[in-house]
Coordinates of C-alpha atoms in Angstrom, one line a residue:
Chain A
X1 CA 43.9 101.7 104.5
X2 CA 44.0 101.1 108.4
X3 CA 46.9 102.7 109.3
X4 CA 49.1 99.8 111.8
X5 CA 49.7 101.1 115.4
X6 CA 49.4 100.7 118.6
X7 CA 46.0 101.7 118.9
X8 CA 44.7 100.0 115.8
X9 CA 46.2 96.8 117.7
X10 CA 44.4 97.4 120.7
X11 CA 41.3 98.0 119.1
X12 CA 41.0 94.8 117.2
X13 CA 42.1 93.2 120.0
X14 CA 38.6 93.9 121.4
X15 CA 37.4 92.3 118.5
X16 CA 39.4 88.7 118.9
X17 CA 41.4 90.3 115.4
X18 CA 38.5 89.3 113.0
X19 CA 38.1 92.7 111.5
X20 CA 41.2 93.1 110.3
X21 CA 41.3 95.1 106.4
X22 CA 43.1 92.5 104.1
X23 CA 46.7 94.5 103.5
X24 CA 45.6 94.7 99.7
X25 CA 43.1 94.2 97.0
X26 CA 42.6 91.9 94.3
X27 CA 41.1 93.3 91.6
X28 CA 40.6 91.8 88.1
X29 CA 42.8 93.5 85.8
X30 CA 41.3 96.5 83.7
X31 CA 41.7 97.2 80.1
X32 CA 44.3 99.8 80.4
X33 CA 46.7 101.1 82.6
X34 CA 49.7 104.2 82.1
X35 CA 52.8 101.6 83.7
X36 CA 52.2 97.6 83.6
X37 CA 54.7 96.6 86.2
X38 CA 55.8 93.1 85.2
X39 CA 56.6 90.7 88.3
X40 CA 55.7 91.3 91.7
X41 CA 58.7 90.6 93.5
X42 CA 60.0 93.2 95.9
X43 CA 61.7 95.1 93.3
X44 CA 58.0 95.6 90.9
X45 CA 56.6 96.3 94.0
X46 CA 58.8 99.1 95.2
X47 CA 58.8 100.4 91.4
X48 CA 55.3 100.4 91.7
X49 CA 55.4 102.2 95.0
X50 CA 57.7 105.1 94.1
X51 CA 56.1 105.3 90.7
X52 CA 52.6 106.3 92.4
X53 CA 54.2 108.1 95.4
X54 CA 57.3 110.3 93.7
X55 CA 55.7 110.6 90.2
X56 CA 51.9 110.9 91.1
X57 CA 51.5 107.9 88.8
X58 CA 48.5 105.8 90.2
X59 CA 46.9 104.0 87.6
X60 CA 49.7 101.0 87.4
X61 CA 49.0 97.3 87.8
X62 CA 51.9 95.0 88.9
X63 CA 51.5 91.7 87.6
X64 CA 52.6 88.4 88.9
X65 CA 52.3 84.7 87.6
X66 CA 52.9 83.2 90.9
X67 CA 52.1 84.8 94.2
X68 CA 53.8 88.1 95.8
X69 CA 57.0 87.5 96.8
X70 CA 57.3 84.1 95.9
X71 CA 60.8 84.4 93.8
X72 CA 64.0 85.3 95.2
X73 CA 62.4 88.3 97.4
X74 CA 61.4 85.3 99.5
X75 CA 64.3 83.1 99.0
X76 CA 67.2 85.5 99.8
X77 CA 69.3 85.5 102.5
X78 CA 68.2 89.1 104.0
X79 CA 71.1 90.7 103.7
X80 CA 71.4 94.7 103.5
X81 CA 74.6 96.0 102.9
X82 CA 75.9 99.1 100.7
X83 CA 80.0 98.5 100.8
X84 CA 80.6 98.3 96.8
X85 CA 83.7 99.2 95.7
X86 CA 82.7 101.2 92.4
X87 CA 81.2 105.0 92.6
X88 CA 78.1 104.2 90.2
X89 CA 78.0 101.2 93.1
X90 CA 78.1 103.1 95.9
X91 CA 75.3 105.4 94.9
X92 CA 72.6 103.3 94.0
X93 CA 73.2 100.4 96.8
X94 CA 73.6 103.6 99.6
X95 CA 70.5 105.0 98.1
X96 CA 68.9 101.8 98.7
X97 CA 70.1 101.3 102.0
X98 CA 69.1 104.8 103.2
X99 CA 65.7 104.0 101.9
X100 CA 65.7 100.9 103.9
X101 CA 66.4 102.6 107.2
X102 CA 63.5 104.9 106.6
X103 CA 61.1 102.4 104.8
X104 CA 58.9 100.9 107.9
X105 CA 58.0 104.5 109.2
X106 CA 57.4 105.1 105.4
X107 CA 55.1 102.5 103.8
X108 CA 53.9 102.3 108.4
X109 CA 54.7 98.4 107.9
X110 CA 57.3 96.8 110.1
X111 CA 60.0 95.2 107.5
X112 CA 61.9 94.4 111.0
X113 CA 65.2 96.3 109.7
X114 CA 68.1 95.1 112.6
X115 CA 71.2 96.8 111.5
X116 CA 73.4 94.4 113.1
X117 CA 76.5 95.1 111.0
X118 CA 78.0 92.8 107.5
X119 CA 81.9 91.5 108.2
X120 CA 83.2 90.3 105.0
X121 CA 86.3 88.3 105.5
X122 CA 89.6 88.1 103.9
X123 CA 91.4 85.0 103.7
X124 CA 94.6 85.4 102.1
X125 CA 97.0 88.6 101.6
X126 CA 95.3 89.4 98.3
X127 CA 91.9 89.3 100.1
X128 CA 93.5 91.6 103.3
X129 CA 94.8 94.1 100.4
X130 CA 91.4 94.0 98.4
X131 CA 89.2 94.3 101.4
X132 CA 90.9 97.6 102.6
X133 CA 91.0 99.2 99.2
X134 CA 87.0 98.3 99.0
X135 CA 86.8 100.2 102.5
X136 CA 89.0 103.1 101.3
X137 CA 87.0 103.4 98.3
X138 CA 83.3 103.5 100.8
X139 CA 85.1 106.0 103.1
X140 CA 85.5 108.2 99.9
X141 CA 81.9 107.8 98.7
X142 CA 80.8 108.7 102.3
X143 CA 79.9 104.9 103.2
X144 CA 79.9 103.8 106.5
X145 CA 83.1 101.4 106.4
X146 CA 85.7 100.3 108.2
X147 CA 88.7 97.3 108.1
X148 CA 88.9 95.5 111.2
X149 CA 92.2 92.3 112.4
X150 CA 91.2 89.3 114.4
X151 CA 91.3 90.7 117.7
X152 CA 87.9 92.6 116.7
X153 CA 86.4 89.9 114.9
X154 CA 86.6 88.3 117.8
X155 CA 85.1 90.5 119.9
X156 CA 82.1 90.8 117.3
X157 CA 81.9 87.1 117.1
X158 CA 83.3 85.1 119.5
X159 CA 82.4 82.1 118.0
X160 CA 84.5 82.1 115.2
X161 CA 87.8 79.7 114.4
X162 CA 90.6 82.4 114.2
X163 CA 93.2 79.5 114.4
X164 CA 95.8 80.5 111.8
X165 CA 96.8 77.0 110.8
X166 CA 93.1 76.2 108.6
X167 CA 93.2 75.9 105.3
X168 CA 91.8 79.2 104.9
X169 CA 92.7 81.5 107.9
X170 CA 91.1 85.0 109.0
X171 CA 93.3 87.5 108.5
X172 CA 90.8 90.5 108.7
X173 CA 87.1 92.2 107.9
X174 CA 85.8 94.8 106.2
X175 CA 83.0 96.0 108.5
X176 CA 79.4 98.1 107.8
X177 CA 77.8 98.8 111.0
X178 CA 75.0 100.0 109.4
X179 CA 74.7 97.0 107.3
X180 CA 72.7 93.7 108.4
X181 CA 68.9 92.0 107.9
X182 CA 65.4 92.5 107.3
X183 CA 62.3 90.8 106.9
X184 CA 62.2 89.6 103.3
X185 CA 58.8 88.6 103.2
X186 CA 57.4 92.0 104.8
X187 CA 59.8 94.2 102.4
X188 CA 57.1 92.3 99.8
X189 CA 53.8 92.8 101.7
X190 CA 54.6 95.7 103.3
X191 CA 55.7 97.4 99.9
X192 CA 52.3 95.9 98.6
X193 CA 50.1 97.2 101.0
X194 CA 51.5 100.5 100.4
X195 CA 51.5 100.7 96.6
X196 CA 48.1 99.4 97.1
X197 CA 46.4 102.0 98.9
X198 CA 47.9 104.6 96.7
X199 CA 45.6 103.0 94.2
X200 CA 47.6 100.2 92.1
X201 CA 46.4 97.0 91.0
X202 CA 48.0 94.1 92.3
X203 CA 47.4 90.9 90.1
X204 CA 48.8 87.7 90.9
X205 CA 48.6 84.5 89.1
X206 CA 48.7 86.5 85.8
X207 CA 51.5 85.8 83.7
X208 CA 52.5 87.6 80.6
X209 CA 53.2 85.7 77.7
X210 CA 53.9 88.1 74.7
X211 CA 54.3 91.4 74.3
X212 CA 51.9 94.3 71.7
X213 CA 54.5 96.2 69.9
X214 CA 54.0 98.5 67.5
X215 CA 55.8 100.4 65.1
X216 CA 58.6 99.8 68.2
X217 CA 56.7 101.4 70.7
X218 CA 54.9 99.6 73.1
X219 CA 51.1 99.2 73.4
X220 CA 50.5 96.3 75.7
X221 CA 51.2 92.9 77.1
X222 CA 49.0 89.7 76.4
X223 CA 48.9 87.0 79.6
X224 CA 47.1 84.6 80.9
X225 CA 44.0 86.5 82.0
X226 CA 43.5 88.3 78.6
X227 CA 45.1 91.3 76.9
X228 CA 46.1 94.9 79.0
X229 CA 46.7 97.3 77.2
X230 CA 50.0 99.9 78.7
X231 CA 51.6 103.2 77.7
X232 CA 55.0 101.9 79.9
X233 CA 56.2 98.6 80.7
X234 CA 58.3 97.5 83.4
X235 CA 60.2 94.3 83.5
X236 CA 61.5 93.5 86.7
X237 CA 61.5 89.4 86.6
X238 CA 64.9 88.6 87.9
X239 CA 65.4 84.5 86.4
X240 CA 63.1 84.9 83.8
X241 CA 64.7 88.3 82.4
X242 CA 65.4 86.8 78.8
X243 CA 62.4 84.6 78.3
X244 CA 61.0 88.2 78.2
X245 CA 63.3 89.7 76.4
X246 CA 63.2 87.0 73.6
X247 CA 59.2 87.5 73.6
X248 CA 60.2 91.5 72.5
X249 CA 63.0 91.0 69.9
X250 CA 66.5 92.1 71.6
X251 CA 68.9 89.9 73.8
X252 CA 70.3 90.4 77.0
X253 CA 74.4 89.5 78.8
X254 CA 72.0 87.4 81.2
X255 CA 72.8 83.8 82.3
X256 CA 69.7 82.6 85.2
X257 CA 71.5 80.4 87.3
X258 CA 70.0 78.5 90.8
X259 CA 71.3 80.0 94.3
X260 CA 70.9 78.0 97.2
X261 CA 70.0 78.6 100.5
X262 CA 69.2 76.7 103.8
X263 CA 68.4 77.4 107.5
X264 CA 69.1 74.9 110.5
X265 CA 67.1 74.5 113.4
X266 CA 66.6 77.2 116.0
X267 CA 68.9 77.9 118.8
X268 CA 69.9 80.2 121.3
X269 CA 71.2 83.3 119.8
X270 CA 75.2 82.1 119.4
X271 CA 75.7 85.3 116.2
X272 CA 74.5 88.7 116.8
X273 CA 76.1 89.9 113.0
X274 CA 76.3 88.7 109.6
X275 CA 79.3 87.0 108.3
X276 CA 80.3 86.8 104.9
X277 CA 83.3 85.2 103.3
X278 CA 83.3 85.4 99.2
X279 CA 86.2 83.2 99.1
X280 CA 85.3 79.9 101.0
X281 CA 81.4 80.8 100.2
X282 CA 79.2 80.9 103.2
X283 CA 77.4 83.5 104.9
X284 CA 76.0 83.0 108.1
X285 CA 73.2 85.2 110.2
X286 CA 71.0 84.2 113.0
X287 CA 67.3 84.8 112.8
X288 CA 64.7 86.2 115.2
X289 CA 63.7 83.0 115.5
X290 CA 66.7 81.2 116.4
X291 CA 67.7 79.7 112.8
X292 CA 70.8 80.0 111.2
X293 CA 70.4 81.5 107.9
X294 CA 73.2 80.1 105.6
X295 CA 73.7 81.0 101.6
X296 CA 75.8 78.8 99.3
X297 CA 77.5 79.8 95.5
X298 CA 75.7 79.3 92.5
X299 CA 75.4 76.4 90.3
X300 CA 77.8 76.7 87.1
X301 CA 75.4 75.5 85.0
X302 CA 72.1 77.9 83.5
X303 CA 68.9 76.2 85.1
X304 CA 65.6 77.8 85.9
X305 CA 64.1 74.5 87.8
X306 CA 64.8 76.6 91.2
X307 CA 67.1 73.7 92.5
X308 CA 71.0 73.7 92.4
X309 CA 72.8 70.6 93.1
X310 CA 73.6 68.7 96.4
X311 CA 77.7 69.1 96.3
X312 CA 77.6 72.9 96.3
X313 CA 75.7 72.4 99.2
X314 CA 78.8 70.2 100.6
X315 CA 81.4 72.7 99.9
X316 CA 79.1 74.9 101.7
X317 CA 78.8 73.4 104.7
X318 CA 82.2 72.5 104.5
X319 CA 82.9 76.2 104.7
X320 CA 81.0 77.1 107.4
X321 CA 81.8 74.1 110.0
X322 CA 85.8 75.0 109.1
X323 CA 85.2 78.8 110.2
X324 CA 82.7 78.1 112.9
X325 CA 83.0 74.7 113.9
X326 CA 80.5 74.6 117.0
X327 CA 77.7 74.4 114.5
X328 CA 79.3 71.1 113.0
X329 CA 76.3 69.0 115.1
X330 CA 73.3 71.0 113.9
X331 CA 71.0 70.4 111.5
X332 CA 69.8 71.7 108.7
X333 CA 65.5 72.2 107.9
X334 CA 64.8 73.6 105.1
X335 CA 67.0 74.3 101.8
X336 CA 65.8 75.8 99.0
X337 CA 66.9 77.1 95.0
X338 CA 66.3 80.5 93.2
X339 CA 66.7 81.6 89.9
X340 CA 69.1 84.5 90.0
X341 CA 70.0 86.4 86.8
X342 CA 73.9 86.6 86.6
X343 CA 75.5 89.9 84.4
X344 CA 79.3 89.5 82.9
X345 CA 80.1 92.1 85.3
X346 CA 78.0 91.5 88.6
X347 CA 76.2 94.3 88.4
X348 CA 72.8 95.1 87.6
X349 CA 70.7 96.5 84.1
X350 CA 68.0 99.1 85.1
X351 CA 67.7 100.5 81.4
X352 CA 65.4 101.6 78.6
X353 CA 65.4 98.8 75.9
X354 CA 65.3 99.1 71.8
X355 CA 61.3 99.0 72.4
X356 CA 59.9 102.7 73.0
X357 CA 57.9 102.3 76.5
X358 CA 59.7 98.9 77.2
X359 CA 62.2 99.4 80.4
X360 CA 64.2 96.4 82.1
X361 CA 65.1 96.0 85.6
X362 CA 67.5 92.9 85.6
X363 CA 70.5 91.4 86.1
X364 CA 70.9 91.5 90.1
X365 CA 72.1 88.3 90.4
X366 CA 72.9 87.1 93.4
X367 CA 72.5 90.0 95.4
X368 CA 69.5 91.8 94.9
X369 CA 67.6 91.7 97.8
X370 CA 69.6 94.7 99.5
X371 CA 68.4 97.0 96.5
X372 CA 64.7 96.9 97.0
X373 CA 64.0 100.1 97.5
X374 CA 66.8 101.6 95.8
X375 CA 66.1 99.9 92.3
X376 CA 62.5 100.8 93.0
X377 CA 63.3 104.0 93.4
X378 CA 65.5 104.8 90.3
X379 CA 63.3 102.4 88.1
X380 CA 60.3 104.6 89.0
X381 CA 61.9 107.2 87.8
X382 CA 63.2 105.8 84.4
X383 CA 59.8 105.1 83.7
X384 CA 58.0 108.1 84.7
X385 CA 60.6 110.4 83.0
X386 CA 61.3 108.1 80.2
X387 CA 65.0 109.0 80.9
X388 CA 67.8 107.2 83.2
X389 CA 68.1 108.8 87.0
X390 CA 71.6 110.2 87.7
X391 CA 71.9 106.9 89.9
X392 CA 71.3 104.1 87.6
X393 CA 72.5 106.0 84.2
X394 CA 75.5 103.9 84.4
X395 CA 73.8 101.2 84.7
X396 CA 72.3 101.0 81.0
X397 CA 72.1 97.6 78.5
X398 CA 74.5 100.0 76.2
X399 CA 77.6 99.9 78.9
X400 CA 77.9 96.1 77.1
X401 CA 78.6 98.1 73.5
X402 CA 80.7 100.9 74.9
X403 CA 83.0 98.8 77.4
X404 CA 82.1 100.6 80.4
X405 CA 81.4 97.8 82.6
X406 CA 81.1 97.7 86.3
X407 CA 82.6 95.3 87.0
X408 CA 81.6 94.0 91.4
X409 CA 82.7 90.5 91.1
X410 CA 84.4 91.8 94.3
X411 CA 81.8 93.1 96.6
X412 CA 79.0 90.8 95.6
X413 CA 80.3 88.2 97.5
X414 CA 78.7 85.2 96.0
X415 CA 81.1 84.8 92.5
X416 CA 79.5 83.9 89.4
Chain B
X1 CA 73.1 66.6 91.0
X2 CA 72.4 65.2 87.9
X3 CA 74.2 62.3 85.7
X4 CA 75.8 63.2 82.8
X5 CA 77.1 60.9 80.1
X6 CA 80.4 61.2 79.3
X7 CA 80.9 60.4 75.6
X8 CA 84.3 58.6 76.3
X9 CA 84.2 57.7 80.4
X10 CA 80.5 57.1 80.0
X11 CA 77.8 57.9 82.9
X12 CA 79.5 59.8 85.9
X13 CA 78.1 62.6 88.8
X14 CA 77.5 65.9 87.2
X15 CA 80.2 67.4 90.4
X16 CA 82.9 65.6 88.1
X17 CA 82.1 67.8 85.3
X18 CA 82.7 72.1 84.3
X19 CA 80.4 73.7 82.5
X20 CA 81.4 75.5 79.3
X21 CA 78.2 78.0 78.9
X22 CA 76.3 77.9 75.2
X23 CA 78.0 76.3 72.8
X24 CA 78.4 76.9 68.7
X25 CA 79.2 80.6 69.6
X26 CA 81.4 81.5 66.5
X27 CA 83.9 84.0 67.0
X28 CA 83.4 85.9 64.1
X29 CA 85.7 86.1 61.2
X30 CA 86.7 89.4 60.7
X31 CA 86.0 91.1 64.3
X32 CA 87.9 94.3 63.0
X33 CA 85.4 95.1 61.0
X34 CA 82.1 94.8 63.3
X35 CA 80.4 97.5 65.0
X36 CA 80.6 98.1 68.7
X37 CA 77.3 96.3 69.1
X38 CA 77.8 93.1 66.7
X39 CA 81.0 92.6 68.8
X40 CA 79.0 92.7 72.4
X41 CA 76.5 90.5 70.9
X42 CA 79.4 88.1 70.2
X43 CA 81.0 88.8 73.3
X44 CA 77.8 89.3 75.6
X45 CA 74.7 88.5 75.0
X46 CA 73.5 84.8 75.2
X47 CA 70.7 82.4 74.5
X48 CA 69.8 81.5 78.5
X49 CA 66.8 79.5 77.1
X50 CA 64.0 78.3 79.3
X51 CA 64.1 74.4 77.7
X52 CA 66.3 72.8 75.3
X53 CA 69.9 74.7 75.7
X54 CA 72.9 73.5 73.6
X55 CA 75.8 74.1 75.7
X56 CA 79.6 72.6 76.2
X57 CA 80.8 70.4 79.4
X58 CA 84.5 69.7 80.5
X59 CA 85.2 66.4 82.0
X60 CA 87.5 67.8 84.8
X61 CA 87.9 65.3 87.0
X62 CA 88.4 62.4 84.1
X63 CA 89.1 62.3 80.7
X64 CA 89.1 66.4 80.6
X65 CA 87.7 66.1 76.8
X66 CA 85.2 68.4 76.1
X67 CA 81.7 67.6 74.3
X68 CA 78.2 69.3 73.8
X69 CA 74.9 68.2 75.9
X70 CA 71.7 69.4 75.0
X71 CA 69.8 69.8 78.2
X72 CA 66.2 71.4 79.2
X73 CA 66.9 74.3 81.5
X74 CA 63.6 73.4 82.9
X75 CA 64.0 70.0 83.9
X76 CA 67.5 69.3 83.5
X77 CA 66.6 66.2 81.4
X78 CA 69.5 65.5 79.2
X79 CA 67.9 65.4 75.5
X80 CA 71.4 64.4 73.7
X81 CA 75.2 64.5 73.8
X82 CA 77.5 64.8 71.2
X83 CA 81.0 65.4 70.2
X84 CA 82.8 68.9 69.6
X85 CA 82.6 69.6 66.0
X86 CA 79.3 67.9 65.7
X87 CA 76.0 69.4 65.1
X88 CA 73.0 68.1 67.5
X89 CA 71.0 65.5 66.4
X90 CA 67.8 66.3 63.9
X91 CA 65.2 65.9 66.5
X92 CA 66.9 68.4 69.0
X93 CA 67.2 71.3 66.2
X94 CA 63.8 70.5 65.6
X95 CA 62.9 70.8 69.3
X96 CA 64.5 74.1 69.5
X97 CA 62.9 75.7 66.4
X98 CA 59.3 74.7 67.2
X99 CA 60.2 76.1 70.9
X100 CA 61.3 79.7 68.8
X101 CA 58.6 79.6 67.1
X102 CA 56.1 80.1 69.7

């Protein structure tokens, strides 16, 4: 692998960039590989990653039916954040995030991390009370947190309608400095490149459509480019979690629901930090490129057509020109639908399954993105040690029989 | 946005609907005596089928009756409504057991 730097630019700049090494391979599948990681999303790919980097476990293919990155890993709304209120939270999303601010020096691939800080707003007394208990609670877990009133909101963003007399006033923020964007789409390629040139096959447009189990242990997957046969399988498929758990024989709490999300056209930068406000459902961040970046709420209803309906676009909008009503004249480019996979508590499923080799990586919902590396990272580990990390043991398809939920319909910020 | 029939308002704009999740989820008859795990499979666990889905919608902003649609997650093409009470038409079932089947 050419390693990326300054002098590697300057070189093939001599060379009008033609020589450039393609980032990864694309090999035809072999017959048999220790970990199949299904779905090449960011989370596969970081599993993939760590698996080959922490465990020394190189011979893994990750494969994809569509193309990398393709699913939600390039539909999300970039956010990075690590402010969840419960402990078993708090670990694995700070785990994440401290991978994130060490990841582009890692995997030597700019993911363009700006940590421009996450304000969360409260709306109502229940919301001010809820929001400072969710920063007590990250002070005590040693997360970067703080609660802030309107005079610093609007020092942070000027821009905002702190008018007391709209429907749904600002009364405060939660606050995480070190909280704010990255490059989706280079999380993915970067991540890629990486797990590539530690020797795993990356396989797109191959999509798995049954699983070889044996005496309940598995022994391979079938898809569309023939049979591979797998010691460990990884499921990491976000919307389509159930379709593959139906194809091995156990159900999952998982409802796939679309999540929309839309830019507008490029201006001046008018928002230097993210804003989020669970209760009147927007979030707003500015890209490099000048774009508003804006996410609605879910649909209600299950879909996996990777479109959600035109009104909760409305009440969107509706949000976001009622807190920020200078951006009531622009328009919006693009808007687009994912297929997130909702929990009954809002918080992931990184667990071994009733299948023997068979582990799932699901249920992030509408906040995924921000766990990249972090899920990566513990998934790796479930696999190669055939055993839940410390991080993500709470975090097991059994919490549903024993009742201990997690339940983060308060910190993820989009309810479903 | 999609239309949805209503089965006493007739056809109307899905935003004047709720949706009610899978539908002819049984609570079971004696939950005292099932196992931690047959009582988060009532509780938890659902269908979420890629294709034909039975599931329940509310008719909020009308008649507020409820009724059963069988939709394809896929398309959203409405395949058939019916009332509460009611099993789905023959055709649907046998929709949704050639779709297990493969």
């Amino acid at each position: 692998m050419t390693r990326y730097s300054i002098f590697s630019l300057l070189r093939n700049a001599m060379g009008y960039h033609q020589d450039w090494q393609q980032a990864w391979r694309s090999p035809d599948p072999k017959q048999e590989y220790d970990v199949v990681i299904v779905g090449g999303g960011g989370h596969g790919l970081a599993t993939a990653y760590y698996l080959a980097k922490e465990h020394g476990i190189t011979n893994v293919a990750v494969l994809e039916k569509g193309w990398l990155g393709g699913g939600n890993t390039g539909r999300n709304t970039t956010i990075i954040r690590s402010n969840y209120l419960w402990d078993e939270s708090a670990g694995l999303y700070e785990k994440s995030l401290q991978l994130f601010e060490g990841l582009s020096q890692d995997i030597n691939y700019n993911i363009m991390l700006s940590q421009r800080g996450v304000l969360n707003l409260a709306h109502n007394l229940h919301d001010v009370r809820e929001t400072r208990r969710r920063v007590n609670a990250n002070k005590l877990n040693g997360i970067d947190s703080e609660y802030i009133g309107p005079e610093q909101i609007r020092e942070l963003v000027p821009i905002i309608n702190l008018d007391p007399n709209i429907r749904y006033p600002v009364l405060g923020s939660s606050l995480q400095r070190r909280g704010g964007t990255a490059r989706h789409d280079a999380v993915a390629w970067g991540l890629a490149r990486a797990a590539d040139a530690r020797g795993v096959d990356i396989i797109q447009n191959c999509e798995v459509t049954g699983f070889d189990i044996s005496d309940g242990k598995i022994t391979g997957v079938q898809t569309s480019r023939g049979a591979i046969k797998a010691k460990k399988v990884g499921v990491v498929v976000a919307g389509h979690c159930t379709v593959m758990s139906d194809m091995a024989g156990f159900r999952m709490p998982i409802e796939s629901h679309p999540l929309q999300a839309m830019v507008s056209d490029p201006v001046k930068p008018v928002i230097d930090v993210v804003v989020m406000s669970g209760a009147v459902h927007c979030y707003v961040s500015q890209s490099d490129k000048g774009e508003l970046v804006l996410g609605a709420g879910i649909d209600a209803h299950t879909s996996y057509s990777q479109r959600g309906s035109l009104h909760i676009i409305e009440e969107q909008i509706a949000a976001v020109c009622e807190l920020f009503p200078l951006f009531s004249r622009m328009r919006l480019m693009r808007q687009w639908g994912g297929i997130v996979d909702t929990c009954p508590d809002a918080s992931p499923i990184i667990s071994k399954t009733p299948v023997d080799g068979l582990y799932f990586n699901c249920g992030w919902g509408t906040g995924g993105f921000k766990a990249t590396p972090g899920s990566g990272w513990v998934f790796a580990h479930t696999i190669a040690k055939d055993e839940p990390h410390p991080l993500n043991s709470a975090f097991a398809l059994d919490r549903f029989h024993s009742g201990r939920l997690i339940d983060e319909h308060g910190a993820a910020a989009v309810a479903h | 946005m999609f239309l949805i029939t209503c089965p006493f308002c007739g056809e109307r704009e899905e935003s004047e609907f709720s949706y009610g999740h899978e539908a002819h989820i049984k609570r079971p008859e004696n939950p005292e005596s099932l196992s931690d795990a047959e009582w988060a499979d009532y509780l938890f666990m659902r269908k979420n089928t890629k294709g034909p889905h039975l599931e329940r919608w509310v008719h909020t902003a009308g008649c507020r009756r409820w009724f059963n649609v069988a939709r394809n997650t896929h398309t959203n093409e409405i395949l058939a409504i019916y009332r509460m009470g009611e099993q789905p038409p023959k055709e649907i079932k046998a929709m949704i057991d050639e779709k297990a089947k493969s």
